[in-house]
Amino acid sequence: MSPRSYDDTGVEYYGIPSFKFVSGPSTDIRIAYRCINPSAHKTVCIPTCFGGRINTTLSFTGSDQALYDHRVIVVAMLGNGESSSPSNHPNFPKDIDYRDCINAQYQLLTEHLGIKELDAIVGFSMGGQQAYYWACMYPRFMKYVIPICSSAKTSLHNYAFLEGPKAALTNSIDYEDGAYRAKGVRPTRGLRAFGRTYCAWALSAPWFRERQFERLGFSNVEDFIKSNWEDAFETWDPEDLLILAKMWQAGDVGKTHADADYLRALEDIEAKMLVMPSRTDTYFPPEDSEVELQHLKHGELAVLETIWGHMAGRGANEDDTIWMSDRIAKFIGARTSLVGGIKKTSLE
């Protein structure tokens, strides 16, 4: 991680000796996390997303937000550069699986923090995929699961999108076919190309047409791309980005189920789920969430009506964040029942 940009406020670490990865290797690892409102009674876990750090993660803990009175534990997923990753662990595996992340987080919560049950798991993007895995792997450990702009299985379209930024990085001249470290080179051009290739996917066509980048202080789209995307990804370690992208591409909760069927895995989820896609998300579209909702016993769909695409779920637009926070507050504070096949909700 780049020391010029990293905020380590409140970040703590928990070491797990001889952690066994799904792919086979065992090695000592550490998990980075932060506890917000540590004395609160109700507990929520929020795993990080792709490109996210602990202190850039939307936690909904502001004084007027949904989780202001909750103990919120933000956990860095394996591979993000805060928890054990290729960038900070010499024996880190070449491939990781979401199940590795969840197993490590479970050990952190139960063995280190002494938590026996969570009120909720909330996650955006890759954090949302981890939330789905949590619901499948430990179905009675939490009451509520809230995936935001995410999916239980990475679609083929989503997989193909990620091939673009990956190729931009690995085919750059300064990546040196993976030998850049041995040659003492940092693949700056490749990292910036990764960000430039990613940019348009994260937002929507209407967002660009309406020149929303001007609201962020940029007079033209080129300055926006350079500052918000090229500069941001230049701070990342190349191997961290690649191992996370590969894990994202392989996302499929069917791997947690005996018959490897992700729809059957969804049917076995016990927690109440609030699925929150963005209407204009190009790679986690609401249509995919609608399919998944049909297989959830206790699922609700709340589509975020926004032009901010995928980034709406990360807190990029204040109005969208207010809407999400309000919807989450109502969901986790609700008593629901099915009467005549119609879900009725009353606030306690």
GROMACS .gro file of C-alpha atoms in nm, residues 176-346:
model
  171
  176GLU     CA    1   0.740  -0.729  -1.768
  177ASP     CA    2   0.529  -1.046  -1.802
  178GLY     CA    3   0.519  -1.066  -1.423
  179ALA     CA    4   0.894  -1.022  -1.376
  180TYR     CA    5   0.878  -0.653  -1.279
  181ARG     CA    6   0.984  -0.712  -0.917
  182ALA     CA    7   1.292  -0.909  -1.016
  183LYS     CA    8   1.384  -0.624  -1.251
  184GLY     CA    9   1.323  -0.356  -0.990
  185VAL     CA   10   1.036  -0.201  -1.184
  186ARG     CA   11   0.698  -0.081  -1.062
  187PRO     CA   12   0.431  -0.124  -1.332
  188THR     CA   13   0.293   0.227  -1.304
  189ARG     CA   14   0.172   0.234  -1.663
  190GLY     CA   15  -0.009  -0.096  -1.614
  191LEU     CA   16  -0.174   0.017  -1.291
  192ARG     CA   17  -0.293   0.341  -1.449
  193ALA     CA   18  -0.421   0.148  -1.751
  194PHE     CA   19  -0.611  -0.079  -1.511
  195GLY     CA   20  -0.790   0.224  -1.365
  196ARG     CA   21  -0.860   0.386  -1.701
  197THR     CA   22  -1.008   0.062  -1.837
  198TYR     CA   23  -1.223   0.017  -1.527
  199CYS     CA   24  -1.366   0.371  -1.510
  200ALA     CA   25  -1.661   0.366  -1.751
  201TRP     CA   26  -1.791   0.035  -1.615
  202ALA     CA   27  -1.832   0.169  -1.262
  203LEU     CA   28  -2.070   0.449  -1.361
  204SER     CA   29  -2.353   0.479  -1.613
  205ALA     CA   30  -2.398   0.635  -1.956
  206PRO     CA   31  -2.646   0.891  -1.817
  207TRP     CA   32  -2.393   0.983  -1.548
  208PHE     CA   33  -2.140   1.080  -1.813
  209ARG     CA   34  -2.402   1.238  -2.040
  210GLU     CA   35  -2.513   1.464  -1.756
  211ARG     CA   36  -2.148   1.550  -1.678
  212GLN     CA   37  -2.181   1.447  -1.317
  213PHE     CA   38  -1.802   1.461  -1.285
  214GLU     CA   39  -1.842   1.838  -1.268
  215ARG     CA   40  -2.018   1.791  -0.933
  216LEU     CA   41  -1.695   1.632  -0.813
  217GLY     CA   42  -1.493   1.936  -0.912
  218PHE     CA   43  -1.364   1.826  -1.253
  219SER     CA   44  -1.408   2.047  -1.557
  220ASN     CA   45  -1.362   1.763  -1.806
  221VAL     CA   46  -1.381   1.385  -1.820
  222GLU     CA   47  -1.008   1.338  -1.883
  223ASP     CA   48  -0.915   1.504  -1.553
  224PHE     CA   49  -1.175   1.288  -1.378
  225ILE     CA   50  -1.030   0.968  -1.524
  226LYS     CA   51  -0.674   1.061  -1.435
  227SER     CA   52  -0.747   1.171  -1.079
  228ASN     CA   53  -1.024   0.937  -0.964
  229TRP     CA   54  -0.914   0.625  -1.148
  230GLU     CA   55  -0.555   0.627  -1.272
  231ASP     CA   56  -0.415   0.793  -0.959
  232ALA     CA   57  -0.625   0.574  -0.729
  233PHE     CA   58  -0.518   0.241  -0.878
  234GLU     CA   59  -0.156   0.350  -0.902
  235THR     CA   60  -0.140   0.320  -0.522
  236TRP     CA   61  -0.231  -0.050  -0.535
  237ASP     CA   62  -0.005  -0.351  -0.554
  238PRO     CA   63  -0.048  -0.525  -0.892
  239GLU     CA   64  -0.067  -0.876  -0.750
  240ASP     CA   65  -0.327  -0.773  -0.493
  241LEU     CA   66  -0.549  -0.637  -0.771
  242LEU     CA   67  -0.508  -0.950  -0.980
  243ILE     CA   68  -0.572  -1.201  -0.704
  244LEU     CA   69  -0.885  -1.012  -0.597
  245ALA     CA   70  -1.011  -0.991  -0.955
  246LYS     CA   71  -0.962  -1.366  -0.997
  247MET     CA   72  -1.151  -1.438  -0.675
  248TRP     CA   73  -1.431  -1.209  -0.789
  249GLN     CA   74  -1.451  -1.385  -1.125
  250ALA     CA   75  -1.477  -1.723  -0.951
  251GLY     CA   76  -1.752  -1.609  -0.713
  252ASP     CA   77  -2.024  -1.876  -0.685
  253VAL     CA   78  -2.202  -1.971  -0.362
  254GLY     CA   79  -2.275  -2.307  -0.522
  255LYS     CA   80  -1.926  -2.402  -0.406
  256THR     CA   81  -2.062  -2.406  -0.051
  257HIS     CA   82  -2.335  -2.656  -0.141
  258ALA     CA   83  -2.307  -3.034  -0.168
  259ASP     CA   84  -2.429  -3.042  -0.530
  260ALA     CA   85  -2.249  -2.720  -0.634
  261ASP     CA   86  -2.582  -2.563  -0.738
  262TYR     CA   87  -2.586  -2.194  -0.647
  263LEU     CA   88  -2.965  -2.171  -0.666
  264ARG     CA   89  -3.000  -2.461  -0.422
  265ALA     CA   90  -2.750  -2.286  -0.198
  266LEU     CA   91  -2.968  -1.975  -0.204
  267GLU     CA   92  -3.275  -2.181  -0.114
  268ASP     CA   93  -3.100  -2.304   0.202
  269ILE     CA   94  -3.026  -1.955   0.338
  270GLU     CA   95  -3.200  -1.899   0.671
  271ALA     CA   96  -3.127  -1.529   0.725
  272LYS     CA   97  -3.357  -1.251   0.613
  273MET     CA   98  -3.206  -1.085   0.310
  274LEU     CA   99  -3.237  -0.734   0.172
  275VAL     CA  100  -3.094  -0.739  -0.180
  276MET     CA  101  -3.007  -0.387  -0.300
  277PRO     CA  102  -2.894  -0.355  -0.662
  278SER     CA  103  -2.848  -0.027  -0.849
  279ARG     CA  104  -3.076   0.028  -1.146
  280THR     CA  105  -2.782   0.141  -1.363
  281ASP     CA  106  -2.514  -0.102  -1.243
  282THR     CA  107  -2.349  -0.241  -1.556
  283TYR     CA  108  -2.198  -0.554  -1.403
  284PHE     CA  109  -2.429  -0.637  -1.110
  285PRO     CA  110  -2.760  -0.551  -1.282
  286PRO     CA  111  -3.093  -0.572  -1.096
  287GLU     CA  112  -3.214  -0.843  -1.335
  288ASP     CA  113  -2.961  -1.083  -1.180
  289SER     CA  114  -3.085  -0.992  -0.833
  290GLU     CA  115  -3.443  -1.063  -0.940
  291VAL     CA  116  -3.344  -1.416  -1.040
  292GLU     CA  117  -3.170  -1.476  -0.709
  293LEU     CA  118  -3.462  -1.337  -0.511
  294GLN     CA  119  -3.689  -1.609  -0.648
  295HIS     CA  120  -3.480  -1.865  -0.459
  296LEU     CA  121  -3.458  -1.687  -0.122
  297LYS     CA  122  -3.701  -1.793   0.150
  298HIS     CA  123  -3.682  -1.459   0.327
  299GLY     CA  124  -3.574  -1.211   0.062
  300GLU     CA  125  -3.671  -0.854  -0.023
  301LEU     CA  126  -3.561  -0.655  -0.326
  302ALA     CA  127  -3.492  -0.282  -0.299
  303VAL     CA  128  -3.363  -0.132  -0.624
  304LEU     CA  129  -3.161   0.187  -0.590
  305GLU     CA  130  -3.297   0.424  -0.855
  306THR     CA  131  -2.988   0.621  -0.952
  307ILE     CA  132  -2.766   0.722  -1.243
  308TRP     CA  133  -2.454   0.662  -1.034
  309GLY     CA  134  -2.421   0.303  -1.152
  310HIS     CA  135  -2.223   0.061  -0.938
  311MET     CA  136  -2.059   0.341  -0.740
  312ALA     CA  137  -2.392   0.441  -0.586
  313GLY     CA  138  -2.361   0.144  -0.352
  314ARG     CA  139  -2.022   0.261  -0.230
  315GLY     CA  140  -2.157   0.594  -0.109
  316ALA     CA  141  -2.050   0.807  -0.405
  317ASN     CA  142  -2.372   1.009  -0.408
  318GLU     CA  143  -2.520   1.150  -0.088
  319ASP     CA  144  -2.885   1.112  -0.192
  320ASP     CA  145  -2.832   0.743  -0.272
  321THR     CA  146  -2.653   0.688   0.059
  322ILE     CA  147  -2.942   0.846   0.250
  323TRP     CA  148  -3.188   0.621   0.067
  324MET     CA  149  -2.984   0.307   0.138
  325SER     CA  150  -2.938   0.397   0.503
  326ASP     CA  151  -3.310   0.456   0.548
  327ARG     CA  152  -3.396   0.128   0.376
  328ILE     CA  153  -3.147  -0.066   0.588
  329ALA     CA  154  -3.276   0.093   0.909
  330LYS     CA  155  -3.633  -0.010   0.827
  331PHE     CA  156  -3.526  -0.362   0.733
  332ILE     CA  157  -3.322  -0.449   1.040
  333GLY     CA  158  -3.577  -0.290   1.269
  334ALA     CA  159  -3.879  -0.463   1.116
  335ARG     CA  160  -4.095  -0.753   1.227
  336THR     CA  161  -4.214  -0.930   0.912
  337SER     CA  162  -4.467  -1.202   0.851
  338LEU     CA  163  -4.625  -1.365   0.551
  339VAL     CA  164  -5.003  -1.343   0.547
  340GLY     CA  165  -5.185  -1.494   0.252
  341GLY     CA  166  -4.863  -1.493   0.052
  342ILE     CA  167  -4.819  -1.117   0.096
  343LYS     CA  168  -4.531  -0.985   0.305
  344LYS     CA  169  -4.647  -0.735   0.565
  345THR     CA  170  -4.406  -0.523   0.763
  346SER     CA  171  -4.447  -0.330   1.085
   0.00000   0.00000   0.00000
